[in-house]
Amino acid sequence: MKSDIDYRNKLVLAPMVRVGTLPMRLLALEYGADLVYTEEIIDWKLLRAERHTNEVLGTIDYIDTTDGTVVFRTCPDERGKVVLQIGTASAERAVAVGQMMQNDVAAIDVNMGCPKDFSIKGGMGVALLYDLPRAKAILEGLVQGVRIPVTCKIRVMPDLDETVALAKELQSTGIRAIGVHGRTKTERPRDPVNEDAIARVANALHIPVIANGGSQSITRRHDILRFAQRCSTTSVMVARAAEWNCSVFRADGPLPLDDVIRRYLELSVRYDNSPSNTKYCVQMMLRSLQESPIGRRLLDSQTMQQICDIWDMGEYCRETQLRYHFAGIKGRRACRPRTQSGDGSPVAEGNEPSASKKQCLEESPDSDPEPLNEENVCFIRSNFSDDNSLPKSKLYLHAVRNGLPRAQYEVQQKDKLFRATIRFDGQRYTSSFWEKNKRYAEQAAALVCLLKRGVESRDELIRNGAMLPAKNGPAAAVVEQTGSSKTDAAGESETNGEARPMVESC
């Protein structure tokens, strides 16, 4: 039996790349949105992901099997209200995604309006408006192949009659609604939105039309409703105005920006959102304030702890992340490349899901005569004020001062992850933390070497987030006894690179 959504009289969080992740979707619903769209997710990224029940967070995670990145995360609070937007140029892949995801999302939307080169060159986004047979095949395949509603989002064409004709053709596939952005593929947000064009489409169709593109005139909920009236629709999806201040949906008027940011950070910590994604969304909220003292602190931050400290939420962040860590969350620090067979394909082992099992690398027995020293240490660039203070630089100076040969670095790459091993003074040093690039892997291994040789302090590495406290250490005792922690250690979810994807669960 097919499920249904009434797309009339709806205020919608529009799909926005890097913005429409779980914390922002939940924030929009909390402030009064009726439906929330995910960011556009490309079909092949979802098809190589595996579904994982995250019992610590109470979420469903779809995890990229090549590097552990969370492609999509959802929770019960948005059930029945979250619409998955996919980027696709293939009916076959679109249907496969729809059938895989239909139990975890309320509806599926096909992006037919993205004007970016990446989408167009791949035959996706606005390119589908100029390939009507393919566009219709995708929508028809989804309508027939999934139990949940299917919609699409388009841009207007330069010729309004052509726009109306196109919308009618798409309507004939059986979709339940259509979102219309009132700009052409060559127009940008600074260009005026064509409200008359949206109204022409709305008056020509019998399915609901969701107006989009009016953020320049929207600062509060009343403005959203007036935009809908001018476009002859009852529903509106809001993008940039919600990105700037998500409380634009509130019936009682928008809240001060700092209040919105604090609530967004609370949700980001609660749902273990990636620091890089969290930082980006807060930057979009600050807009011109990025040049203010607070904005500069944000730009310099890399970890969730550093971001939360700016808004006096550091203690909440520390306590939550340590609680998750000791609860056994499978986070970034546990990520390993997938086990590979001899031909490079994933190894199937029993019936256990690879999200929980195959992310562990099976190493061959260590026959190297030099002892291997290993710690779970990550490299966080913002912990080091200049190049001379970097771990590799410190280790070089340590060697010179003690008359020792320079360290030799060997880097191993598996899937999209890197791990370095150092040979130094008759021993080997490595971190069990797999980094997202070669340079950071070498710096992490250098930190392990410095730690083992007494140059770096374990307490200092815990304090600045490079290491986590042991479960039976002082921080763990505080958590177990009081439910909180006074330790400054960064939590399980910290990403240690600039604008890098979060590897949440492995």
Short mmCIF file of N, CA, C and O in Angstrom, two decimals, residues 282-390:
data_model
loop_
_atom_site.label_atom_id
_atom_site.label_comp_id
_atom_site.label_asym_id
_atom_site.label_seq_id
_atom_site.Cartn_x
_atom_site.Cartn_y
_atom_site.Cartn_z
N VAL A 282 27.11 27.18 10.51
CA VAL A 282 27.19 28.37 11.37
C VAL A 282 27.78 29.55 10.59
O VAL A 282 27.35 30.70 10.76
N GLN A 283 28.76 29.28 9.73
CA GLN A 283 29.29 30.35 8.88
C GLN A 283 28.19 30.97 8.03
O GLN A 283 28.13 32.19 7.86
N MET A 284 27.32 30.13 7.46
CA MET A 284 26.23 30.65 6.64
C MET A 284 25.26 31.49 7.47
O MET A 284 24.67 32.45 6.97
N MET A 285 25.09 31.14 8.73
CA MET A 285 24.23 31.96 9.61
C MET A 285 24.88 33.30 9.91
O MET A 285 24.20 34.34 9.95
N LEU A 286 26.18 33.30 10.13
CA LEU A 286 26.87 34.54 10.49
C LEU A 286 26.95 35.52 9.33
O LEU A 286 26.96 36.74 9.53
N ARG A 287 27.06 35.01 8.10
CA ARG A 287 27.16 35.85 6.90
C ARG A 287 28.27 36.90 7.08
O ARG A 287 29.43 36.57 7.25
N SER A 288 27.93 38.18 7.06
CA SER A 288 28.95 39.24 7.15
C SER A 288 29.65 39.25 8.51
O SER A 288 30.75 39.79 8.65
N LEU A 289 29.05 38.63 9.52
CA LEU A 289 29.66 38.60 10.85
C LEU A 289 30.85 37.65 10.91
O LEU A 289 31.49 37.55 11.95
N GLN A 290 31.14 36.98 9.81
CA GLN A 290 32.32 36.13 9.78
C GLN A 290 33.60 36.94 10.00
O GLN A 290 34.63 36.39 10.39
N GLU A 291 33.53 38.24 9.73
CA GLU A 291 34.70 39.10 9.94
C GLU A 291 34.75 39.68 11.34
O GLU A 291 35.67 40.42 11.67
N SER A 292 33.76 39.36 12.17
CA SER A 292 33.76 39.83 13.55
C SER A 292 34.69 38.96 14.39
O SER A 292 35.15 37.91 13.94
N PRO A 293 34.99 39.35 15.63
CA PRO A 293 35.84 38.51 16.48
C PRO A 293 35.31 37.09 16.65
O PRO A 293 36.07 36.12 16.60
N ILE A 294 33.99 36.97 16.84
CA ILE A 294 33.40 35.63 16.96
C ILE A 294 33.55 34.87 15.65
O ILE A 294 33.88 33.68 15.63
N GLY A 295 33.32 35.57 14.55
CA GLY A 295 33.46 34.94 13.24
C GLY A 295 34.87 34.45 12.98
O GLY A 295 35.08 33.37 12.42
N ARG A 296 35.86 35.23 13.40
CA ARG A 296 37.25 34.81 13.21
C ARG A 296 37.57 33.59 14.07
O ARG A 296 38.30 32.69 13.63
N ARG A 297 37.03 33.55 15.27
CA ARG A 297 37.24 32.37 16.11
C ARG A 297 36.64 31.14 15.45
O ARG A 297 37.24 30.05 15.49
N LEU A 298 35.47 31.31 14.85
CA LEU A 298 34.84 30.18 14.17
C LEU A 298 35.69 29.71 13.00
O LEU A 298 35.90 28.51 12.81
N LEU A 299 36.19 30.64 12.21
CA LEU A 299 37.00 30.27 11.05
C LEU A 299 38.26 29.53 11.47
O LEU A 299 38.76 28.68 10.72
N ASP A 300 38.79 29.83 12.64
CA ASP A 300 40.00 29.19 13.13
C ASP A 300 39.73 27.84 13.79
O ASP A 300 40.67 27.09 14.07
N SER A 301 38.47 27.52 14.03
CA SER A 301 38.14 26.29 14.75
C SER A 301 38.10 25.09 13.81
O SER A 301 37.86 25.23 12.62
N GLN A 302 38.37 23.92 14.37
CA GLN A 302 38.31 22.68 13.60
C GLN A 302 37.49 21.60 14.27
O GLN A 302 36.92 20.76 13.60
N THR A 303 37.45 21.59 15.58
CA THR A 303 36.73 20.54 16.29
C THR A 303 35.39 21.06 16.80
O THR A 303 35.18 22.27 16.95
N MET A 304 34.49 20.14 17.10
CA MET A 304 33.20 20.53 17.65
C MET A 304 33.38 21.23 18.98
O MET A 304 32.66 22.18 19.31
N GLN A 305 34.37 20.78 19.74
CA GLN A 305 34.66 21.41 21.02
C GLN A 305 35.01 22.88 20.84
O GLN A 305 34.51 23.76 21.55
N GLN A 306 35.87 23.18 19.89
CA GLN A 306 36.28 24.56 19.66
C GLN A 306 35.11 25.43 19.20
O GLN A 306 34.99 26.58 19.60
N ILE A 307 34.24 24.87 18.36
CA ILE A 307 33.06 25.61 17.90
C ILE A 307 32.13 25.91 19.06
O ILE A 307 31.67 27.05 19.26
N CYS A 308 31.86 24.90 19.87
CA CYS A 308 30.92 25.07 20.99
C CYS A 308 31.46 26.02 22.04
O CYS A 308 30.68 26.75 22.68
N ASP A 309 32.75 26.04 22.24
CA ASP A 309 33.33 26.96 23.23
C ASP A 309 33.02 28.42 22.91
O ASP A 309 32.88 29.24 23.81
N ILE A 310 32.89 28.74 21.64
CA ILE A 310 32.62 30.13 21.24
C ILE A 310 31.27 30.59 21.78
O ILE A 310 31.11 31.75 22.16
N TRP A 311 30.31 29.66 21.84
CA TRP A 311 28.96 30.01 22.33
C TRP A 311 28.71 29.43 23.72
O TRP A 311 27.56 29.15 24.07
N ASP A 312 29.77 29.25 24.50
CA ASP A 312 29.67 28.81 25.90
C ASP A 312 28.93 27.49 26.04
O ASP A 312 28.16 27.28 27.00
N MET A 313 29.16 26.58 25.10
CA MET A 313 28.53 25.27 25.16
C MET A 313 29.59 24.16 25.22
O MET A 313 29.30 23.00 24.94
N GLY A 314 30.80 24.54 25.59
CA GLY A 314 31.88 23.57 25.60
C GLY A 314 31.66 22.44 26.58
O GLY A 314 31.97 21.28 26.27
N GLU A 315 31.12 22.75 27.75
CA GLU A 315 30.91 21.70 28.76
C GLU A 315 29.89 20.68 28.27
O GLU A 315 30.08 19.47 28.42
N TYR A 316 28.81 21.16 27.66
CA TYR A 316 27.81 20.24 27.11
C TYR A 316 28.42 19.35 26.04
O TYR A 316 28.16 18.15 25.98
N CYS A 317 29.25 19.94 25.19
CA CYS A 317 29.89 19.17 24.12
C CYS A 317 30.79 18.09 24.70
O CYS A 317 30.73 16.93 24.30
N ARG A 318 31.62 18.46 25.68
CA ARG A 318 32.54 17.49 26.28
C ARG A 318 31.79 16.34 26.94
O ARG A 318 32.12 15.17 26.74
N GLU A 319 30.80 16.68 27.74
CA GLU A 319 30.05 15.65 28.45
C GLU A 319 29.35 14.69 27.49
O GLU A 319 29.38 13.47 27.68
N THR A 320 28.73 15.26 26.45
CA THR A 320 27.99 14.42 25.51
C THR A 320 28.92 13.52 24.72
O THR A 320 28.65 12.31 24.57
N GLN A 321 30.01 14.06 24.23
CA GLN A 321 30.91 13.25 23.41
C GLN A 321 31.59 12.15 24.22
O GLN A 321 31.76 11.03 23.73
N LEU A 322 31.95 12.44 25.46
CA LEU A 322 32.54 11.40 26.30
C LEU A 322 31.51 10.34 26.65
O LEU A 322 31.82 9.14 26.69
N ARG A 323 30.29 10.75 26.89
CA ARG A 323 29.23 9.77 27.18
C ARG A 323 29.02 8.84 25.99
O ARG A 323 28.89 7.63 26.14
N TYR A 324 29.01 9.42 24.78
CA TYR A 324 28.88 8.59 23.58
C TYR A 324 30.08 7.66 23.44
O TYR A 324 29.94 6.49 23.07
N HIS A 325 31.25 8.19 23.70
CA HIS A 325 32.46 7.39 23.57
C HIS A 325 32.41 6.17 24.49
O HIS A 325 32.66 5.04 24.07
N PHE A 326 32.05 6.40 25.75
CA PHE A 326 32.04 5.31 26.70
C PHE A 326 30.83 4.39 26.49
O PHE A 326 30.83 3.25 26.97
N ALA A 327 29.82 4.87 25.77
CA ALA A 327 28.68 4.01 25.42
C ALA A 327 29.01 3.10 24.24
O ALA A 327 28.21 2.25 23.87
N GLY A 328 30.17 3.31 23.64
CA GLY A 328 30.61 2.42 22.56
C GLY A 328 30.22 2.87 21.18
O GLY A 328 30.11 2.04 20.27
N ILE A 329 30.02 4.18 20.98
CA ILE A 329 29.64 4.64 19.65
C ILE A 329 30.75 4.31 18.65
O ILE A 329 31.94 4.38 18.97
N LYS A 330 30.35 3.89 17.46
CA LYS A 330 31.32 3.59 16.40
C LYS A 330 31.57 4.87 15.64
O LYS A 330 30.88 5.20 14.69
N GLY A 331 32.59 5.60 16.06
CA GLY A 331 32.82 6.92 15.50
C GLY A 331 34.04 7.00 14.61
O GLY A 331 34.62 6.00 14.21
N ARG A 332 34.43 8.21 14.32
CA ARG A 332 35.55 8.47 13.41
C ARG A 332 36.82 7.76 13.86
O ARG A 332 37.58 7.24 13.04
N ARG A 333 37.05 7.70 15.16
CA ARG A 333 38.28 7.10 15.65
C ARG A 333 38.32 5.59 15.45
O ARG A 333 39.38 4.98 15.48
N ALA A 334 37.16 4.98 15.25
CA ALA A 334 37.12 3.53 15.05
C ALA A 334 37.16 3.16 13.57
O ALA A 334 37.15 1.99 13.25
N CYS A 335 37.21 4.14 12.71
CA CYS A 335 37.11 3.85 11.28
C CYS A 335 38.35 3.13 10.76
O CYS A 335 39.48 3.53 11.05
N ARG A 336 38.11 2.09 9.99
CA ARG A 336 39.17 1.33 9.31
C ARG A 336 38.76 1.13 7.86
O ARG A 336 37.57 1.10 7.55
N PRO A 337 39.72 0.97 6.99
CA PRO A 337 39.34 0.61 5.61
C PRO A 337 38.63 -0.73 5.60
O PRO A 337 38.77 -1.54 6.51
N ARG A 338 37.91 -0.97 4.53
CA ARG A 338 37.21 -2.25 4.40
C ARG A 338 38.21 -3.37 4.18
O ARG A 338 39.26 -3.20 3.59
N THR A 339 37.85 -4.56 4.62
CA THR A 339 38.64 -5.73 4.29
C THR A 339 38.53 -5.97 2.80
O THR A 339 37.44 -5.92 2.24
N GLN A 340 39.64 -6.22 2.15
CA GLN A 340 39.64 -6.43 0.71
C GLN A 340 40.07 -7.86 0.38
O GLN A 340 40.93 -8.44 1.04
N SER A 341 39.46 -8.42 -0.66
CA SER A 341 39.88 -9.72 -1.15
C SER A 341 41.07 -9.53 -2.07
O SER A 341 41.51 -8.43 -2.34
N GLY A 342 41.58 -10.64 -2.58
CA GLY A 342 42.75 -10.56 -3.43
C GLY A 342 42.53 -9.75 -4.68
O GLY A 342 43.45 -9.14 -5.22
N ASP A 343 41.30 -9.73 -5.19
CA ASP A 343 41.03 -8.98 -6.42
C ASP A 343 40.56 -7.57 -6.14
O ASP A 343 40.12 -6.85 -7.03
N GLY A 344 40.60 -7.16 -4.86
CA GLY A 344 40.22 -5.79 -4.51
C GLY A 344 38.77 -5.61 -4.18
O GLY A 344 38.34 -4.54 -3.80
N SER A 345 37.96 -6.67 -4.29
CA SER A 345 36.54 -6.55 -3.97
C SER A 345 36.32 -6.83 -2.50
O SER A 345 37.11 -7.52 -1.85
N PRO A 346 35.22 -6.31 -1.92
CA PRO A 346 34.97 -6.54 -0.51
C PRO A 346 34.83 -8.03 -0.21
O PRO A 346 34.27 -8.78 -0.99
N VAL A 347 35.33 -8.43 0.94
CA VAL A 347 35.23 -9.82 1.35
C VAL A 347 33.92 -10.03 2.08
O VAL A 347 33.59 -9.30 3.01
N ALA A 348 33.16 -11.00 1.69
CA ALA A 348 31.91 -11.34 2.37
C ALA A 348 32.21 -12.32 3.49
O ALA A 348 32.82 -13.36 3.27
N GLU A 349 31.81 -11.95 4.70
CA GLU A 349 32.08 -12.81 5.84
C GLU A 349 30.78 -13.07 6.57
O GLU A 349 30.22 -12.21 7.22
N GLY A 350 30.26 -14.28 6.44
CA GLY A 350 29.03 -14.63 7.12
C GLY A 350 27.88 -13.76 6.67
O GLY A 350 27.82 -13.31 5.54
N ASN A 351 26.95 -13.50 7.57
CA ASN A 351 25.78 -12.68 7.25
C ASN A 351 25.79 -11.37 7.98
O ASN A 351 24.80 -10.65 8.00
N GLU A 352 26.90 -11.01 8.62
CA GLU A 352 26.93 -9.76 9.38
C GLU A 352 27.07 -8.58 8.45
O GLU A 352 27.76 -8.64 7.44
N PRO A 353 26.39 -7.45 8.76
CA PRO A 353 26.49 -6.27 7.90
C PRO A 353 27.90 -5.71 7.92
O PRO A 353 28.54 -5.62 8.96
N SER A 354 28.37 -5.31 6.74
CA SER A 354 29.74 -4.81 6.66
C SER A 354 29.92 -3.50 7.38
O SER A 354 31.03 -3.12 7.73
N ALA A 355 28.82 -2.76 7.62
CA ALA A 355 28.96 -1.49 8.35
C ALA A 355 29.53 -1.72 9.74
O ALA A 355 30.19 -0.87 10.30
N SER A 356 29.27 -2.89 10.33
CA SER A 356 29.76 -3.14 11.67
C SER A 356 30.96 -4.05 11.70
O SER A 356 31.63 -4.16 12.70
N LYS A 357 31.24 -4.74 10.57
CA LYS A 357 32.30 -5.73 10.60
C LYS A 357 33.39 -5.48 9.58
O LYS A 357 34.57 -5.49 9.90
N LYS A 358 33.03 -5.22 8.34
CA LYS A 358 34.03 -5.20 7.28
C LYS A 358 34.85 -3.92 7.24
O LYS A 358 35.72 -3.79 6.41
N GLN A 359 34.57 -2.99 8.13
CA GLN A 359 35.37 -1.77 8.16
C GLN A 359 36.68 -1.98 8.91
O GLN A 359 37.45 -1.04 9.08
N CYS A 360 36.94 -3.17 9.39
CA CYS A 360 38.18 -3.43 10.10
C CYS A 360 39.18 -4.07 9.15
O CYS A 360 38.88 -5.07 8.51
N LEU A 361 40.35 -3.50 9.08
CA LEU A 361 41.39 -3.99 8.19
C LEU A 361 42.03 -5.23 8.80
O LEU A 361 42.43 -5.23 9.94
N GLU A 362 42.12 -6.28 8.00
CA GLU A 362 42.79 -7.49 8.45
C GLU A 362 44.26 -7.38 8.05
O GLU A 362 44.61 -7.47 6.89
N GLU A 363 45.11 -7.19 9.03
CA GLU A 363 46.53 -7.04 8.77
C GLU A 363 47.18 -8.42 8.73
O GLU A 363 46.76 -9.35 9.41
N SER A 364 48.22 -8.55 7.95
CA SER A 364 49.02 -9.77 7.98
C SER A 364 49.85 -9.76 9.25
O SER A 364 50.12 -8.70 9.83
N PRO A 365 50.25 -10.95 9.73
CA PRO A 365 51.05 -10.99 10.96
C PRO A 365 52.29 -10.11 10.85
O PRO A 365 52.94 -10.05 9.81
N ASP A 366 52.60 -9.40 11.94
CA ASP A 366 53.72 -8.45 11.94
C ASP A 366 55.02 -9.22 12.17
O ASP A 366 55.29 -9.69 13.27
N SER A 367 55.83 -9.32 11.11
CA SER A 367 57.10 -10.03 11.22
C SER A 367 58.29 -9.08 11.26
O SER A 367 59.43 -9.51 11.24
N ASP A 368 58.03 -7.77 11.31
CA ASP A 368 59.12 -6.80 11.34
C ASP A 368 59.86 -6.90 12.66
O ASP A 368 59.25 -6.95 13.73
N PRO A 369 61.20 -6.93 12.63
CA PRO A 369 61.96 -7.07 13.88
C PRO A 369 61.88 -5.86 14.79
O PRO A 369 62.12 -5.97 16.00
N GLU A 370 61.57 -4.68 14.25
CA GLU A 370 61.51 -3.47 15.08
C GLU A 370 60.16 -3.41 15.80
O GLU A 370 59.11 -3.58 15.18
N PRO A 371 60.15 -3.17 17.11
CA PRO A 371 58.89 -3.11 17.87
C PRO A 371 57.95 -2.03 17.31
O PRO A 371 58.41 -0.97 16.86
N LEU A 372 56.65 -2.29 17.36
CA LEU A 372 55.65 -1.35 16.89
C LEU A 372 54.94 -0.72 18.08
O LEU A 372 54.34 -1.41 18.90
N ASN A 373 55.01 0.61 18.18
CA ASN A 373 54.32 1.37 19.22
C ASN A 373 53.09 2.03 18.60
O ASN A 373 53.23 2.80 17.64
N GLU A 374 51.93 1.77 19.17
CA GLU A 374 50.68 2.26 18.56
C GLU A 374 49.81 2.95 19.61
O GLU A 374 49.69 2.49 20.74
N GLU A 375 49.22 4.07 19.19
CA GLU A 375 48.23 4.78 20.01
C GLU A 375 47.16 5.34 19.07
O GLU A 375 47.43 5.56 17.88
N ASN A 376 45.97 5.58 19.60
CA ASN A 376 44.91 6.18 18.79
C ASN A 376 45.00 7.70 18.92
O ASN A 376 44.41 8.31 19.80
N VAL A 377 45.79 8.29 18.05
CA VAL A 377 46.06 9.73 18.08
C VAL A 377 45.70 10.33 16.74
O VAL A 377 46.08 9.81 15.69
N CYS A 378 44.95 11.42 16.75
CA CYS A 378 44.63 12.11 15.50
C CYS A 378 45.36 13.46 15.46
O CYS A 378 45.76 13.99 16.50
N PHE A 379 45.54 13.97 14.28
CA PHE A 379 46.23 15.26 14.10
C PHE A 379 45.20 16.34 13.83
O PHE A 379 44.41 16.26 12.88
N ILE A 380 45.17 17.35 14.70
CA ILE A 380 44.25 18.49 14.56
C ILE A 380 45.09 19.72 14.28
O ILE A 380 45.81 20.21 15.16
N ARG A 381 45.01 20.22 13.06
CA ARG A 381 45.92 21.29 12.62
C ARG A 381 45.84 22.53 13.49
O ARG A 381 46.87 23.19 13.75
N SER A 382 44.67 22.87 13.97
CA SER A 382 44.53 24.12 14.72
C SER A 382 45.21 24.07 16.09
O SER A 382 45.32 25.09 16.77
N ASN A 383 45.66 22.89 16.51
CA ASN A 383 46.40 22.80 17.76
C ASN A 383 47.82 23.35 17.65
O ASN A 383 48.52 23.48 18.67
N PHE A 384 48.26 23.65 16.44
CA PHE A 384 49.66 24.05 16.21
C PHE A 384 49.70 25.43 15.57
O PHE A 384 49.16 25.64 14.49
N SER A 385 50.35 26.34 16.25
CA SER A 385 50.31 27.75 15.86
C SER A 385 51.11 28.05 14.59
O SER A 385 50.79 28.98 13.85
N ASP A 386 52.18 27.30 14.34
CA ASP A 386 52.99 27.55 13.15
C ASP A 386 53.65 26.25 12.72
O ASP A 386 53.59 25.23 13.41
N ASP A 387 54.33 26.29 11.56
CA ASP A 387 54.93 25.08 11.01
C ASP A 387 56.01 24.51 11.91
O ASP A 387 56.22 23.29 11.95
N ASN A 388 56.72 25.37 12.65
CA ASN A 388 57.80 24.90 13.51
C ASN A 388 57.28 24.08 14.70
O ASN A 388 58.05 23.32 15.31
N SER A 389 56.00 24.25 15.03
CA SER A 389 55.45 23.51 16.16
C SER A 389 54.78 22.21 15.74
O SER A 389 54.29 21.47 16.59
N LEU A 390 54.74 21.92 14.44
CA LEU A 390 54.11 20.70 13.95
C LEU A 390 54.87 19.47 14.45
O LEU A 390 56.08 19.52 14.66
#
